[in-house]
CSV table of C-alpha atoms in Angstrom, one decimal:
chain,number,residue,atom,x,y,z
A,1,MET,CA,-10.0,-36.6,2.3
A,2,GLU,CA,-7.6,-34.1,0.6
A,3,TRP,CA,-8.7,-31.0,-1.4
A,4,LEU,CA,-7.7,-32.6,-4.8
A,5,GLU,CA,-10.0,-35.5,-4.0
A,6,THR,CA,-13.0,-33.4,-3.5
A,7,SER,CA,-15.6,-32.4,-6.1
A,8,THR,CA,-15.9,-28.8,-7.1
A,9,SER,CA,-19.5,-29.3,-8.3
A,10,ASN,CA,-20.8,-27.6,-5.2
A,11,CYS,CA,-18.1,-25.0,-4.7
A,12,SER,CA,-19.6,-21.8,-3.4
A,13,VAL,CA,-16.8,-19.7,-5.0
A,14,GLN,CA,-17.8,-21.1,-8.4
A,15,ARG,CA,-21.5,-20.7,-7.8
A,16,THR,CA,-20.9,-17.1,-6.7
A,17,LEU,CA,-18.9,-16.3,-9.8
A,18,ASP,CA,-21.7,-17.7,-11.9
A,19,VAL,CA,-23.9,-14.9,-10.5
A,20,ILE,CA,-21.5,-11.9,-10.1
A,21,GLY,CA,-18.3,-13.0,-11.8
A,22,GLU,CA,-18.5,-10.7,-14.9
A,23,LYS,CA,-16.6,-7.3,-14.9
A,24,TRP,CA,-19.6,-5.2,-15.6
A,25,THR,CA,-21.7,-7.0,-13.0
A,26,LEU,CA,-19.2,-6.0,-10.3
A,27,LEU,CA,-19.0,-2.5,-11.5
A,28,VAL,CA,-22.8,-2.2,-11.4
A,29,LEU,CA,-22.6,-3.4,-7.8
A,30,ARG,CA,-19.9,-0.7,-7.1
A,31,GLU,CA,-22.3,1.9,-8.5
A,32,ALA,CA,-25.2,0.6,-6.4
A,33,PHE,CA,-23.2,0.6,-3.2
A,34,ASN,CA,-22.3,4.2,-3.9
A,35,GLY,CA,-25.9,5.3,-4.3
A,36,VAL,CA,-26.3,5.3,-8.1
A,37,ARG,CA,-29.7,3.9,-8.8
A,38,ARG,CA,-30.7,5.1,-12.3
A,39,PHE,CA,-29.9,3.4,-15.6
A,40,ASP,CA,-28.7,6.6,-17.4
A,41,ASP,CA,-26.5,7.6,-14.4
A,42,MET,CA,-24.9,4.2,-14.3
A,43,ARG,CA,-24.3,4.1,-18.0
A,44,ARG,CA,-22.7,7.5,-18.1
A,45,HIS,CA,-20.6,7.0,-15.0
A,46,MET,CA,-19.4,3.5,-16.0
A,47,GLY,CA,-19.0,4.2,-19.7
A,48,VAL,CA,-20.8,0.9,-20.5
A,49,SER,CA,-23.1,0.3,-23.5
A,50,GLU,CA,-26.9,0.2,-23.0
A,51,PRO,CA,-27.3,-3.4,-24.0
A,52,ILE,CA,-24.5,-4.7,-21.6
A,53,LEU,CA,-25.9,-2.6,-18.7
A,54,ALA,CA,-29.4,-3.7,-19.4
A,55,ASP,CA,-28.3,-7.3,-19.4
A,56,ARG,CA,-26.4,-7.1,-16.2
A,57,LEU,CA,-29.2,-5.3,-14.4
A,58,ARG,CA,-31.7,-7.9,-15.6
A,59,LYS,CA,-29.4,-10.7,-14.3
A,60,LEU,CA,-28.9,-9.0,-10.9
A,61,VAL,CA,-32.7,-8.5,-10.5
A,62,ALA,CA,-33.3,-12.1,-11.5
A,63,ALA,CA,-30.8,-13.2,-8.9
A,64,ASP,CA,-32.5,-11.0,-6.3
A,65,ILE,CA,-29.4,-8.9,-5.7
A,66,LEU,CA,-31.1,-5.8,-7.0
A,67,ARG,CA,-34.7,-4.9,-7.0
A,68,THR,CA,-36.5,-2.4,-9.2
A,69,GLU,CA,-38.5,0.6,-7.9
A,70,PRO,CA,-40.5,2.9,-10.2
A,71,TYR,CA,-39.8,6.7,-10.3
A,72,ARG,CA,-41.0,9.5,-12.4
A,73,GLU,CA,-39.6,12.9,-13.1
A,74,ASP,CA,-42.0,15.7,-14.0
A,75,GLY,CA,-43.2,15.5,-17.5
A,76,ARG,CA,-41.5,12.2,-18.2
A,77,ARG,CA,-42.6,8.6,-18.3
A,78,THR,CA,-42.3,6.3,-15.3
A,79,ARG,CA,-38.9,4.5,-15.3
A,80,LEU,CA,-37.2,2.0,-13.0
A,81,GLN,CA,-34.4,2.6,-10.6
A,82,TYR,CA,-32.3,-0.2,-9.0
A,83,ARG,CA,-31.7,-0.8,-5.3
A,84,LEU,CA,-29.7,-3.4,-3.4
A,85,THR,CA,-31.7,-6.1,-1.8
A,86,GLU,CA,-30.6,-7.8,1.5
A,87,LYS,CA,-28.9,-10.4,-0.6
A,88,GLY,CA,-27.1,-7.6,-2.5
A,89,LEU,CA,-26.1,-5.8,0.6
A,90,ASP,CA,-24.5,-9.0,1.8
A,91,LEU,CA,-22.0,-8.6,-1.0
A,92,PHE,CA,-20.6,-5.5,0.7
A,93,PRO,CA,-17.5,-7.3,2.2
A,94,VAL,CA,-16.8,-8.7,-1.2
A,95,LEU,CA,-16.6,-5.2,-2.8
A,96,ILE,CA,-14.6,-3.9,0.1
A,97,SER,CA,-12.1,-6.7,-0.3
A,98,LEU,CA,-11.8,-6.1,-4.1
A,99,LEU,CA,-11.3,-2.3,-3.4
A,100,GLN,CA,-8.7,-3.0,-0.8
A,101,TRP,CA,-6.8,-5.5,-3.0
A,102,GLY,CA,-6.9,-3.2,-5.9
A,103,ASP,CA,-5.6,-0.3,-3.8
A,104,ARG,CA,-2.7,-2.4,-2.7
A,105,TYR,CA,-1.8,-4.1,-6.0
A,106,CYS,CA,-3.3,-2.1,-8.9
A,107,ALA,CA,-3.5,1.6,-7.9
A,108,ASP,CA,-1.2,4.2,-9.4
A,109,GLY,CA,-0.7,6.2,-6.2
A,110,GLU,CA,-3.3,7.1,-3.7
A,111,PRO,CA,-6.7,5.4,-3.5
A,112,ALA,CA,-9.5,6.9,-5.6
A,113,LEU,CA,-12.2,5.9,-3.1
A,114,LEU,CA,-12.1,5.6,0.6
A,115,VAL,CA,-14.9,4.0,2.7
A,116,HIS,CA,-15.5,5.2,6.2
A,117,GLU,CA,-17.8,4.2,9.1
A,118,ARG,CA,-20.6,6.9,9.2
A,119,SER,CA,-20.6,7.3,12.9
A,120,SER,CA,-16.9,7.6,13.7
A,121,GLY,CA,-15.4,8.5,10.4
A,122,SER,CA,-12.9,5.6,10.7
A,123,ARG,CA,-11.7,4.0,7.5
A,124,VAL,CA,-13.2,0.6,6.8
A,125,GLU,CA,-11.2,-2.5,5.8
A,126,ALA,CA,-12.0,-6.1,5.0
A,127,VAL,CA,-10.8,-8.6,7.5
A,128,VAL,CA,-11.4,-12.2,8.2
A,129,LEU,CA,-12.6,-12.7,11.8
A,130,PRO,CA,-13.1,-15.8,13.9
A,131,VAL,CA,-16.8,-16.6,14.4
A,132,GLY,CA,-18.2,-14.7,17.4
A,133,ALA,CA,-15.4,-12.0,17.3
A,134,GLY,CA,-18.0,-9.2,17.1
A,135,PRO,CA,-20.3,-7.6,14.6
A,136,ALA,CA,-19.1,-6.6,11.2
A,137,LEU,CA,-20.2,-3.2,9.8
A,138,SER,CA,-22.9,-3.2,7.2
A,139,ALA,CA,-23.0,-1.1,4.1
A,140,ARG,CA,-25.5,1.2,5.7
A,141,GLU,CA,-23.1,2.0,8.6
A,142,THR,CA,-20.4,3.2,6.2
A,143,VAL,CA,-19.9,6.1,3.7
A,144,SER,CA,-17.7,6.3,0.6
A,145,VAL,CA,-15.7,9.5,0.0
A,146,VAL,CA,-13.5,10.6,-2.8
A,147,GLY,CA,-9.9,9.7,-2.1
A,148,PRO,CA,-6.7,11.6,-2.8
A,149,GLY,CA,-6.0,9.5,-5.9
A,150,ALA,CA,-9.4,10.3,-7.6
A,151,ARG,CA,-9.4,11.7,-11.0
A,152,ARG,CA,-12.2,13.9,-12.5
A,153,ALA,CA,-14.4,12.2,-15.1
A,154,GLY,CA,-14.3,13.3,-18.7
């Protein structure tokens, strides 16, 4: 059977895009992978409206990509912060691939964000490996640092 003869009704790319294919959803994931957990911090850093951010967070929690965790600052009400689940952490290579592609084709100069392995300091890149070629790095084994092309917010 040839590709054009196959049904796309069970296409994993399509199913994945149904869950994470919106711009603001991917940007929420970018924030989460960079340690931003609180609604107000995400909203300010991303420049997104409250209703859109609330909607994307709600969808990511419903999809078990993010989970909520209560926190409370002194003198304030209890609020929720958002943390990546195992399912969410498994999207790390997707975000690295998007970052890498954007640095190559969309950046104006140097990269604004660099991702390094925590233990060695080596830069991280997305690659496709044959099965059994060795372990890939997880998000927890890497650290993001501001790159030479970063611009100050505001």
